[in-house]
Coordinates of N, CA, C and O in Angstrom, one line a residue:
X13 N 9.7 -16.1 85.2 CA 9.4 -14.7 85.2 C 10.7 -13.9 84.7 O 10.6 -13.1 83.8
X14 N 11.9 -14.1 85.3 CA 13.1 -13.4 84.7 C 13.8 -14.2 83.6 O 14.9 -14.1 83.2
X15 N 12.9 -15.0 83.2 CA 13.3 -15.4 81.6 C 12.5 -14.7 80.7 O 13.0 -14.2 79.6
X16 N 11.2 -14.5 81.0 CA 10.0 -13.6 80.3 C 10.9 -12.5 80.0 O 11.2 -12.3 78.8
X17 N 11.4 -11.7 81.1 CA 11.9 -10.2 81.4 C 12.7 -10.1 80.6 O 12.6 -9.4 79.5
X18 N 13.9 -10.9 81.1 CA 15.4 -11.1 79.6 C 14.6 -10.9 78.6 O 14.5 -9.8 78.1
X19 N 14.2 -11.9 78.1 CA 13.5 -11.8 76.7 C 12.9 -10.5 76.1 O 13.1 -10.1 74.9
X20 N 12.1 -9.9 77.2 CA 11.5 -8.3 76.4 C 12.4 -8.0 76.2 O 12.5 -7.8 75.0
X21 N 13.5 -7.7 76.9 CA 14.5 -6.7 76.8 C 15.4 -7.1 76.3 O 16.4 -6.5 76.7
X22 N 15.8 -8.3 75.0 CA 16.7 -8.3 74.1 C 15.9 -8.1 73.2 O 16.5 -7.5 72.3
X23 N 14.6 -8.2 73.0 CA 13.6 -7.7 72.1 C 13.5 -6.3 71.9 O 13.6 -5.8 70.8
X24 N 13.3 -5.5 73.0 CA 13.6 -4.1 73.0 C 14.8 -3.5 72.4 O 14.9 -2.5 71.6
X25 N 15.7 -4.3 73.0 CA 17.2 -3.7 72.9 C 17.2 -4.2 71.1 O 17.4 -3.2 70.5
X26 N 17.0 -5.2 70.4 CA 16.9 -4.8 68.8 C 16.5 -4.3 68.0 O 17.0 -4.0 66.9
X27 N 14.6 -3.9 68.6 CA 14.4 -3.1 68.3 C 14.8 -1.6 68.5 O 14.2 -0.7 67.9
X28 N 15.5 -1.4 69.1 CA 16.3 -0.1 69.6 C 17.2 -0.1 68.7 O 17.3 1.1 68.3
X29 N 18.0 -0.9 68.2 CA 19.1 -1.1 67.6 C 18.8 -1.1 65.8 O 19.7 -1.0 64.9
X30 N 17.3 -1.5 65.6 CA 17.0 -1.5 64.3 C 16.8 -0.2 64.0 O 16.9 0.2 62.9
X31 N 16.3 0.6 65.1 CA 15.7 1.7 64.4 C 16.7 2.9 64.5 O 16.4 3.9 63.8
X32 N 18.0 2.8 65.3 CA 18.5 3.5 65.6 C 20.0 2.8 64.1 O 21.1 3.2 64.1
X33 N 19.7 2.2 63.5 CA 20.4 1.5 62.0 C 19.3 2.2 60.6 O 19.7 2.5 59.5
X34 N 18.2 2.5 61.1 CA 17.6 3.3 60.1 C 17.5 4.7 59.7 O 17.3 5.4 58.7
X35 N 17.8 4.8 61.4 CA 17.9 6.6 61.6 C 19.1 6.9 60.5 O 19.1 7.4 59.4
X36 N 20.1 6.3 61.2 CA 21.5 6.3 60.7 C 21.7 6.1 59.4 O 22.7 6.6 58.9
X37 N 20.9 5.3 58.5 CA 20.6 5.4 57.2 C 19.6 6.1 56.3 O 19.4 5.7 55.1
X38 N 18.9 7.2 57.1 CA 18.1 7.7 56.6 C 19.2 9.2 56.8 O 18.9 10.2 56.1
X39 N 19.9 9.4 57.5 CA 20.9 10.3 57.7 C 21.7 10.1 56.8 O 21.7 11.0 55.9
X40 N 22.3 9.3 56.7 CA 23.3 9.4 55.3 C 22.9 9.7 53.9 O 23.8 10.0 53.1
X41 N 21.6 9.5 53.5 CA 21.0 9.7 52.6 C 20.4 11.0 52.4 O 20.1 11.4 51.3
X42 N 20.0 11.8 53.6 CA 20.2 13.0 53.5 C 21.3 14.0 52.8 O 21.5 14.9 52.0
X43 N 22.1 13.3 53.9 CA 24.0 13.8 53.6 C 24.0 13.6 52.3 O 24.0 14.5 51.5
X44 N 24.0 12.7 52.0 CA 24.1 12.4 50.5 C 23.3 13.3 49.3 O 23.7 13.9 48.3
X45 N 22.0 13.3 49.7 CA 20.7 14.4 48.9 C 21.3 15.8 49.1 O 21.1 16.5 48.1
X46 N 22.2 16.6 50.1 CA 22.5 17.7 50.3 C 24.2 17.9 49.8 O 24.9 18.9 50.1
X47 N 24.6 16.8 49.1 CA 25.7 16.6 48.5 C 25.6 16.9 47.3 O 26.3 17.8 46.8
X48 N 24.4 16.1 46.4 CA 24.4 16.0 45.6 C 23.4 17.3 44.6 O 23.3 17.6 43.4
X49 N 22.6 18.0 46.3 CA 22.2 19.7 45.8 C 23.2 20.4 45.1 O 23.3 21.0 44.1
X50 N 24.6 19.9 46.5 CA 25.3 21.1 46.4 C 26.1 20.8 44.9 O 26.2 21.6 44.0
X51 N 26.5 20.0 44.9 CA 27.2 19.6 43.2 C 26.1 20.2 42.0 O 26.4 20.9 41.1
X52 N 24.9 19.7 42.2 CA 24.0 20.7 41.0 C 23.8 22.0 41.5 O 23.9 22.9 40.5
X53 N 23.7 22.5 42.5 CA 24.0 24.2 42.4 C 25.5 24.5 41.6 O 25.6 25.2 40.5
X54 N 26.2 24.1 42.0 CA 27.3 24.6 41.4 C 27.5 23.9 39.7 O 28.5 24.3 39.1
X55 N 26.9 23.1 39.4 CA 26.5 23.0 37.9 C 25.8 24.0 37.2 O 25.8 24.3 36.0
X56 N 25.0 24.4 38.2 CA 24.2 25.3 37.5 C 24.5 26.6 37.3 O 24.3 27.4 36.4
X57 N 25.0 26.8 38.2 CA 26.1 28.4 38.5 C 27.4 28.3 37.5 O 28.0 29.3 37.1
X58 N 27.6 27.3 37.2 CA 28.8 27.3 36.5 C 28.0 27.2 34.8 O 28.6 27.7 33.9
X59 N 27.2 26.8 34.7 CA 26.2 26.8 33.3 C 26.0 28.3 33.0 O 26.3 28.7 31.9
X60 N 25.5 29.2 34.1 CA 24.8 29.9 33.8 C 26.0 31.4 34.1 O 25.7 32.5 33.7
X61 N 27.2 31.3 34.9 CA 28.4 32.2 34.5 C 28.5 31.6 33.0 O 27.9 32.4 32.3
X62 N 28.9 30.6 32.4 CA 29.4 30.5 31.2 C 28.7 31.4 30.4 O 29.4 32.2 29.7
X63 N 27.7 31.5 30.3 CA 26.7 31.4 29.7 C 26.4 33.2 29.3 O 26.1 33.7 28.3
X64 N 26.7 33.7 30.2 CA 26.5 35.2 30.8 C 28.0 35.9 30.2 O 28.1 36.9 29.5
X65 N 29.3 35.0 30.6 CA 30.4 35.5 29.7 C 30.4 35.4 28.3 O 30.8 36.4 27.6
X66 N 30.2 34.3 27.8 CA 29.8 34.7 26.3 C 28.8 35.5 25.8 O 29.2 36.2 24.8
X67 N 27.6 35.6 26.2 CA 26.9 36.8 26.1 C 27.5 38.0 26.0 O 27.5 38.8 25.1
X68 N 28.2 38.2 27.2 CA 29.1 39.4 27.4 C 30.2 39.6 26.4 O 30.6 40.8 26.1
X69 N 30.7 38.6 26.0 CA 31.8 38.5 25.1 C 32.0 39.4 23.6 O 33.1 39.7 23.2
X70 N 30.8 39.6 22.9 CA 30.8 40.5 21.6 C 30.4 39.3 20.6 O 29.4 39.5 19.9
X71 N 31.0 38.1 20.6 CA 30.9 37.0 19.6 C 29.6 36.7 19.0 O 29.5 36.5 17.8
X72 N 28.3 36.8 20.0 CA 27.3 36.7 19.3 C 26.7 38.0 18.9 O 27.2 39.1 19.2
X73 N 25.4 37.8 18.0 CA 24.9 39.0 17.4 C 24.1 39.6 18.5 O 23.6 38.7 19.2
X74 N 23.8 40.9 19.1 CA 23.4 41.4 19.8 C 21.9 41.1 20.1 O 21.4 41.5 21.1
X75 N 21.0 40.3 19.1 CA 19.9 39.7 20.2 C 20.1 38.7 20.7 O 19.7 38.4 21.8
X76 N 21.0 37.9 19.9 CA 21.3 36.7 20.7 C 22.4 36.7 22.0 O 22.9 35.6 22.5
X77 N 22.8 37.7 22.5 CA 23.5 38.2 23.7 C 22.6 38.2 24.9 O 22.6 37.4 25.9
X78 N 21.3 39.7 24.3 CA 20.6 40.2 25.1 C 19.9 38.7 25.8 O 20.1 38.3 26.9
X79 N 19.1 38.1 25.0 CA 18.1 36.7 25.1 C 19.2 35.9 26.5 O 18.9 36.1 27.7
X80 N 20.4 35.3 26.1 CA 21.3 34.8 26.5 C 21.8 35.1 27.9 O 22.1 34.4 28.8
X81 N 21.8 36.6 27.9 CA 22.6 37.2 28.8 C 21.4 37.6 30.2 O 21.7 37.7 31.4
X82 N 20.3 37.8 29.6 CA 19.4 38.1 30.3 C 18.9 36.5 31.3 O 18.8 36.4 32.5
X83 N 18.8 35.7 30.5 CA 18.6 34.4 30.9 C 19.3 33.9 31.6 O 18.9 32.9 32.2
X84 N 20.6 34.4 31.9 CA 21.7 33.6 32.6 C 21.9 34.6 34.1 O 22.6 34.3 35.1
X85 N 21.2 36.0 34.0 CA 21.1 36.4 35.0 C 20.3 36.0 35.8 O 20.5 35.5 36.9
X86 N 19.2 36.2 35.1 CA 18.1 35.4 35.8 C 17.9 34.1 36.8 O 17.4 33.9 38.0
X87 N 18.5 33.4 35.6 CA 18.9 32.4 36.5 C 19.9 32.0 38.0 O 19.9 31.1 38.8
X88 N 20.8 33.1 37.6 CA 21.9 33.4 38.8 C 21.5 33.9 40.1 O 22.0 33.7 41.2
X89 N 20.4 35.0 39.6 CA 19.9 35.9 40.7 C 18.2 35.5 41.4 O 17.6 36.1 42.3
X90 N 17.8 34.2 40.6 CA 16.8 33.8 41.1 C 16.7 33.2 42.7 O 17.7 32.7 43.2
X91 N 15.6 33.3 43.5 CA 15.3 32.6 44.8 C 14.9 31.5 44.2 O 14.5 31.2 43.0
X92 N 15.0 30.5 45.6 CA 15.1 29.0 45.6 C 13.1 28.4 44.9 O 12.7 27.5 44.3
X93 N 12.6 29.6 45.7 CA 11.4 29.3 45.1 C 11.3 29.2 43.2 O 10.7 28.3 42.6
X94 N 11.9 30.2 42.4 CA 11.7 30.2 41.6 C 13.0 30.0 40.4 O 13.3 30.4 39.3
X95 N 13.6 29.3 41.4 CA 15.2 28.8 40.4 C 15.0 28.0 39.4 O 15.7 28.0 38.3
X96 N 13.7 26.7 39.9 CA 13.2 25.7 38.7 C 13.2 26.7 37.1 O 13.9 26.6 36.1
X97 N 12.0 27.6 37.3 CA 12.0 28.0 36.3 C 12.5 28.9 35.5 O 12.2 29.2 34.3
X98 N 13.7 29.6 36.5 CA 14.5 30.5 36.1 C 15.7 29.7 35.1 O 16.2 30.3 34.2
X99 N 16.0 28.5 35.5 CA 16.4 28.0 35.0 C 16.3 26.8 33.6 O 17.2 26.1 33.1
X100 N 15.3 26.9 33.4 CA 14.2 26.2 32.7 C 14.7 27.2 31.6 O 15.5 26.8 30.7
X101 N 14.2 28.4 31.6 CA 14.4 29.6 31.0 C 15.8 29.3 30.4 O 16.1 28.7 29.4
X102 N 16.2 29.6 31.2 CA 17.8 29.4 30.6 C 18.4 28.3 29.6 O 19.4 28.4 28.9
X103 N 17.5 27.2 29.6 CA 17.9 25.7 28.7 C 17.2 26.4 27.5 O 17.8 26.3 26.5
X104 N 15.9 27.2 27.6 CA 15.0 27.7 26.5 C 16.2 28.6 25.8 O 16.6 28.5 24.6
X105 N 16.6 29.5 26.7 CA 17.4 30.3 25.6 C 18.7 29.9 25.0 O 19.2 30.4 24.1
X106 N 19.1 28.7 25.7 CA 20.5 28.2 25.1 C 20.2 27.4 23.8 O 21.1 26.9 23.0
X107 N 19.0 27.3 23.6 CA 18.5 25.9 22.7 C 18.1 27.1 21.5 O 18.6 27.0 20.4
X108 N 17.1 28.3 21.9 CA 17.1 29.5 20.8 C 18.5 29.7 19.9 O 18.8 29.5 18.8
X109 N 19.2 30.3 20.9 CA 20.5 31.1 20.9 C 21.2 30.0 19.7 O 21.3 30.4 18.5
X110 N 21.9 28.6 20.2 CA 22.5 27.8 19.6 C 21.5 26.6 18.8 O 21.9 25.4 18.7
X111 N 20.4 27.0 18.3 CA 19.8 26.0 17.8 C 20.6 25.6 16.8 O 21.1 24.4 16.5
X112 N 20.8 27.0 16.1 CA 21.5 26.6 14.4 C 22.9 26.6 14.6 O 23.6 27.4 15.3
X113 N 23.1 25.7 14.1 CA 24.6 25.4 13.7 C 25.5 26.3 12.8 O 26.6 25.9 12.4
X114 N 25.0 27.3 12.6 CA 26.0 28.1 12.1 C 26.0 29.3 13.0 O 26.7 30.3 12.6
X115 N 25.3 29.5 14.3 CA 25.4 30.3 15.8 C 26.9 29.7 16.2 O 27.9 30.4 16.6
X116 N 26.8 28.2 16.0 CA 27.9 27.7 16.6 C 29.0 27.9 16.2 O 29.7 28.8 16.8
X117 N 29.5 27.4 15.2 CA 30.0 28.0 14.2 C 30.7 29.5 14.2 O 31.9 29.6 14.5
X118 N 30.1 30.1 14.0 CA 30.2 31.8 14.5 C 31.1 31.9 15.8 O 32.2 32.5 15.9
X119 N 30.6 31.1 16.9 CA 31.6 31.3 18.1 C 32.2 30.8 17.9 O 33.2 31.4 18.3
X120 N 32.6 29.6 17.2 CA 34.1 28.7 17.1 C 35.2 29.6 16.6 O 36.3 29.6 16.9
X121 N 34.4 30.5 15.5 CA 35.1 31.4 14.5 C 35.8 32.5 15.2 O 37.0 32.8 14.8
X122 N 35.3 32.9 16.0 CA 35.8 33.9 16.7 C 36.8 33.7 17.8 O 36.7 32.8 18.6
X123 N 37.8 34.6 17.7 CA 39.6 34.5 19.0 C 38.5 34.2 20.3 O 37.6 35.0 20.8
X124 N 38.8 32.9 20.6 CA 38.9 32.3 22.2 C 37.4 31.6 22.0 O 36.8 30.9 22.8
X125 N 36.8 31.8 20.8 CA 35.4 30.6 20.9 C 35.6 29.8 20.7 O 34.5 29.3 21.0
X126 N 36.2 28.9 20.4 CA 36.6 27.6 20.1 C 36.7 26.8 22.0 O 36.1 25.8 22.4
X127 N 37.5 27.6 22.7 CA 37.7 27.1 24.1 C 36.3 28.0 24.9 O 36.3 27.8 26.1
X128 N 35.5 28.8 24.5 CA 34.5 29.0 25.1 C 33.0 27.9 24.7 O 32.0 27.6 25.3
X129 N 33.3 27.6 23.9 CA 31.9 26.6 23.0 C 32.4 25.4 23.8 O 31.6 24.7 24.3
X130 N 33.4 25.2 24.0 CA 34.1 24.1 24.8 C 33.3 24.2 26.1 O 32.3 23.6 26.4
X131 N 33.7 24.9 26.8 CA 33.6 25.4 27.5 C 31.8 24.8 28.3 O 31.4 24.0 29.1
X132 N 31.4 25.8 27.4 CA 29.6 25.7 27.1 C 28.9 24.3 27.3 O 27.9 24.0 28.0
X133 N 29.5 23.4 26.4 CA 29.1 22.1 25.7 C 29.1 21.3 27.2 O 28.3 20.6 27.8
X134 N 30.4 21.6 27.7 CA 30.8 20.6 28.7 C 29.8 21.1 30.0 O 29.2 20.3 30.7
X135 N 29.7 22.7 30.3 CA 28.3 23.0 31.4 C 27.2 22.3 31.1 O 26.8 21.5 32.0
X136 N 26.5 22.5 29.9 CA 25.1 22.1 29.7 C 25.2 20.9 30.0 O 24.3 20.4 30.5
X137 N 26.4 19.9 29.6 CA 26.2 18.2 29.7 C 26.3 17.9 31.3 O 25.8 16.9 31.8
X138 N 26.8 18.7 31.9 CA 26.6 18.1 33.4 C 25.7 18.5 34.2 O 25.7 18.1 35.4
X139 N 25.0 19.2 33.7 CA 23.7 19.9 34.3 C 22.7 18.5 35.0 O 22.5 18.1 36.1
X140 N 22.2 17.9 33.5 CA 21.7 16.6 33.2 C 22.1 16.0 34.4 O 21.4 16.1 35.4
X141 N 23.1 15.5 34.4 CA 23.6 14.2 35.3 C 23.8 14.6 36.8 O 23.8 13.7 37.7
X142 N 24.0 16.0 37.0 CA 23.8 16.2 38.3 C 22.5 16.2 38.7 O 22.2 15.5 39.7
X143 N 21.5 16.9 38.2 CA 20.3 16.4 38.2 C 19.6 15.3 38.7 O 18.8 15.1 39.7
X144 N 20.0 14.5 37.7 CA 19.7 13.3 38.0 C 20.0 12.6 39.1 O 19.1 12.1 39.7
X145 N 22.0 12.5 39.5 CA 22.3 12.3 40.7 C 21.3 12.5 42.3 O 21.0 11.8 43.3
X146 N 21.2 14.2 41.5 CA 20.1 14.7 43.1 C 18.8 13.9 43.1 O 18.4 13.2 44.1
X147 N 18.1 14.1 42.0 CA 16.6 13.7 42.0 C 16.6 11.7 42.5 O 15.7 11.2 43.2
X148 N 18.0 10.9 42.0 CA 17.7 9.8 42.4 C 18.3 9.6 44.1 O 18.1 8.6 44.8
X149 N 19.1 10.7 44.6 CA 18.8 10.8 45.8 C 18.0 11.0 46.9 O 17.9 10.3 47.9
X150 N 17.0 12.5 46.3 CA 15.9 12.6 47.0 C 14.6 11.4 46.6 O 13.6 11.2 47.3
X151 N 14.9 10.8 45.7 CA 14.0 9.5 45.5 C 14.5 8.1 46.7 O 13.8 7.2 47.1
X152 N 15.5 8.3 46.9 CA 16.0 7.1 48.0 C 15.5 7.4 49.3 O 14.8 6.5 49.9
X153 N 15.7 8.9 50.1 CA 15.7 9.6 51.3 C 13.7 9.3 51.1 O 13.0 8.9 52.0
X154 N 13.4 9.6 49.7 CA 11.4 10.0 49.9 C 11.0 8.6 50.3 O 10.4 8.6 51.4
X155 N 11.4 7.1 49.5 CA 11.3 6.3 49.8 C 11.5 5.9 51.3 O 10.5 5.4 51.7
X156 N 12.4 5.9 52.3 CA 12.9 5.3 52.9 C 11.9 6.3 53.7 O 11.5 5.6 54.7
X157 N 11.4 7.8 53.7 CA 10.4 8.0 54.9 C 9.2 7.9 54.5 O 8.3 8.5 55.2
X158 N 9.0 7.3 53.5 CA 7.8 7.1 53.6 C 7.2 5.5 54.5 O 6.1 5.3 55.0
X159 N 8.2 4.6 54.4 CA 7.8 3.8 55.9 C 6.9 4.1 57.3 O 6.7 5.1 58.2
X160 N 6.5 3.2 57.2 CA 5.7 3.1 58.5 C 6.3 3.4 60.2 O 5.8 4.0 61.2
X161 N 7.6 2.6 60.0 CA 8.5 2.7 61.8 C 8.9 4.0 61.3 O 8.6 4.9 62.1
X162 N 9.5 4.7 60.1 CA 10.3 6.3 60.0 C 8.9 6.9 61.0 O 8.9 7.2 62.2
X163 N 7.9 7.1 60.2 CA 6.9 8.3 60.6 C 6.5 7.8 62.0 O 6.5 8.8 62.7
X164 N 6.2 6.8 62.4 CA 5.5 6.2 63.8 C 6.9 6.7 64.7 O 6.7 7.2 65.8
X165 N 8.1 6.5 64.4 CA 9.0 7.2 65.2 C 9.7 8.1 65.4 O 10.6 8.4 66.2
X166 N 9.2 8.8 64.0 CA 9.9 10.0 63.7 C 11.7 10.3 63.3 O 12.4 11.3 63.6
X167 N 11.7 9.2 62.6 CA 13.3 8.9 62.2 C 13.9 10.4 61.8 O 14.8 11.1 62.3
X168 N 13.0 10.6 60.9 CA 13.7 11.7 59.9 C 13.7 13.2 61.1 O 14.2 14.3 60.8
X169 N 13.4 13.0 62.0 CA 13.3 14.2 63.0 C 12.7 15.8 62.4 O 11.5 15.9 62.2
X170 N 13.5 16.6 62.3 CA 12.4 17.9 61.8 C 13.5 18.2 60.4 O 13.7 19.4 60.1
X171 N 14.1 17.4 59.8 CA 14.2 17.5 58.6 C 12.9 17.3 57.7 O 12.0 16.5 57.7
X172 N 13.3 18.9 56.7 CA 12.7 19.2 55.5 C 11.9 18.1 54.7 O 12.8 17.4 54.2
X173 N 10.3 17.5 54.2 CA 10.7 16.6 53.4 C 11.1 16.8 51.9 O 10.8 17.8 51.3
X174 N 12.0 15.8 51.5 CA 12.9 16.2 50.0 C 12.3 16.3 48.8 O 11.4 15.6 48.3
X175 N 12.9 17.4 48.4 CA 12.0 17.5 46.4 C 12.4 17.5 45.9 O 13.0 18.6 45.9
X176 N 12.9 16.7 44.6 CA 12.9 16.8 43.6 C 13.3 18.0 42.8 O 12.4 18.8 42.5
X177 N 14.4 18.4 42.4 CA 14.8 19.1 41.6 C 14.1 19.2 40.0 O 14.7 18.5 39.2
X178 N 13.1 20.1 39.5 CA 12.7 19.5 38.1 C 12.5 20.6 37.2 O 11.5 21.3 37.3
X179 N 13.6 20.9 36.1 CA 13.6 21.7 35.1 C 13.8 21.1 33.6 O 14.2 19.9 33.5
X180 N 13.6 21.6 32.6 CA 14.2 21.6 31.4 C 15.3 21.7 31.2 O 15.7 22.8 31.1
X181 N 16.1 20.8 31.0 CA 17.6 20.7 30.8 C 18.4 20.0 29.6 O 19.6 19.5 29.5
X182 N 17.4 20.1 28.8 CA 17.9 19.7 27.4 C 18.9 20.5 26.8 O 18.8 21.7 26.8
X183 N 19.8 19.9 26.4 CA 21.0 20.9 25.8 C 20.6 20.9 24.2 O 20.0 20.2 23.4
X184 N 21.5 22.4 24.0 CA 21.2 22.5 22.1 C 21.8 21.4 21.6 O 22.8 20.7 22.0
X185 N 21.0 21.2 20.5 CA 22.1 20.0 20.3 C 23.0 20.4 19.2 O 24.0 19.7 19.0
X186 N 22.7 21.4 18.6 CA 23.7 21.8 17.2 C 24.8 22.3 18.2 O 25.9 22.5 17.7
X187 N 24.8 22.6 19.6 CA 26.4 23.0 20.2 C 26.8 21.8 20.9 O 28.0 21.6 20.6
X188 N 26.3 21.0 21.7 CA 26.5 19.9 21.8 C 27.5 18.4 20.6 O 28.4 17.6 20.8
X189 N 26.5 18.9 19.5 CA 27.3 17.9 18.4 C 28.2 18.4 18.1 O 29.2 17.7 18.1
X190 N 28.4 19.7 17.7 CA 29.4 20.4 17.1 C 31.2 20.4 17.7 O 32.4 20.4 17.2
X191 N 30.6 20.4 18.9 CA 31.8 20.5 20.1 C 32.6 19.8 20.5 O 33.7 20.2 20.8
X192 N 31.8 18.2 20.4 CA 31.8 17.2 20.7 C 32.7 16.3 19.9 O 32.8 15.1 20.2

């Protein structure tokens, strides 16, 4: 009888111990998903100041400012509900704006475009990869609650479930190559 007993309760006690190894890993991977938000917010904020100072700057021709400048507000001043495509917006107008290679060009040409196209090339390319970073985070955290012991025990507690960050983030590529 107190060998039975022992036994549940090294049984219990690992299961205790497994789930309380998953909580703990399902926590860090949050930490990690809200890490890797906060590094793409601030990619994106830093895309879309750039983005707004050249606009502002005189260098481009005045629709390609307005298009530009408008886009990068938008995007700055958008809520979380509609940042996707505020910022979607913004890849659309940087790909208008700098399609042609002689847009680029034009800013290289002008005092301080050379370190602002710099500038530019290097925001839009890390957009991408932050992105990514996030989305294959919230892909680990989605994974790991979609288990059976997470939801039957409620690992993930009253944390949010995770989404996917998903925009258009193609960069121009005539400023991209140019720069580059």
């Amino acid at each position: 009888m107190t060998a039975t007993l022992i036994w549940i309760v090294v049984a219990l006690l690992a299961i205790g111990v497994y789930l309380s190894w998953t909580a703990g890993r399902l926590d860090r991977l949050h930490v990690r998903m809200d890490a890797a938000r906060a590094a793409l917010d601030a990619q994106l904020l830093r895309r879309a100041s750039v983005a707004q100072e050249l606009a502002t700057s005189g260098v481009l021709d005045p629709a390609a400012s307005i298009v530009l400048y408008e886009a990068a507000h938008a995007a700055r001043q958008a809520e979380e509900e509609q940042r996707e495509v505020a910022e979607s917006e913004l890849s659309q107008a940087l790909r208008a704006v700098f399609g042609d290679p002689g847009q680029v060009e034009a800013v290289r040409a002008a005092p301080g475009g050379e370190e602002a196209a710099r500038e530019l090339a290097e925001a839009v390319r890390r957009v991408p990869m932050a992105r990514r970073f996030h989305n294959d985070a919230v892909g680990a955290a989605r994974r790991l609650r979609e288990h059976r012991k997470v939801r039957w025990f409620r690992l993930a507690g009253h944390a949010p479930f995770p989404l996917a960050f998903e925009m258009d983030d193609e960069p121009p590529t005539a400023l991209v190559e140019r720069v580059s």
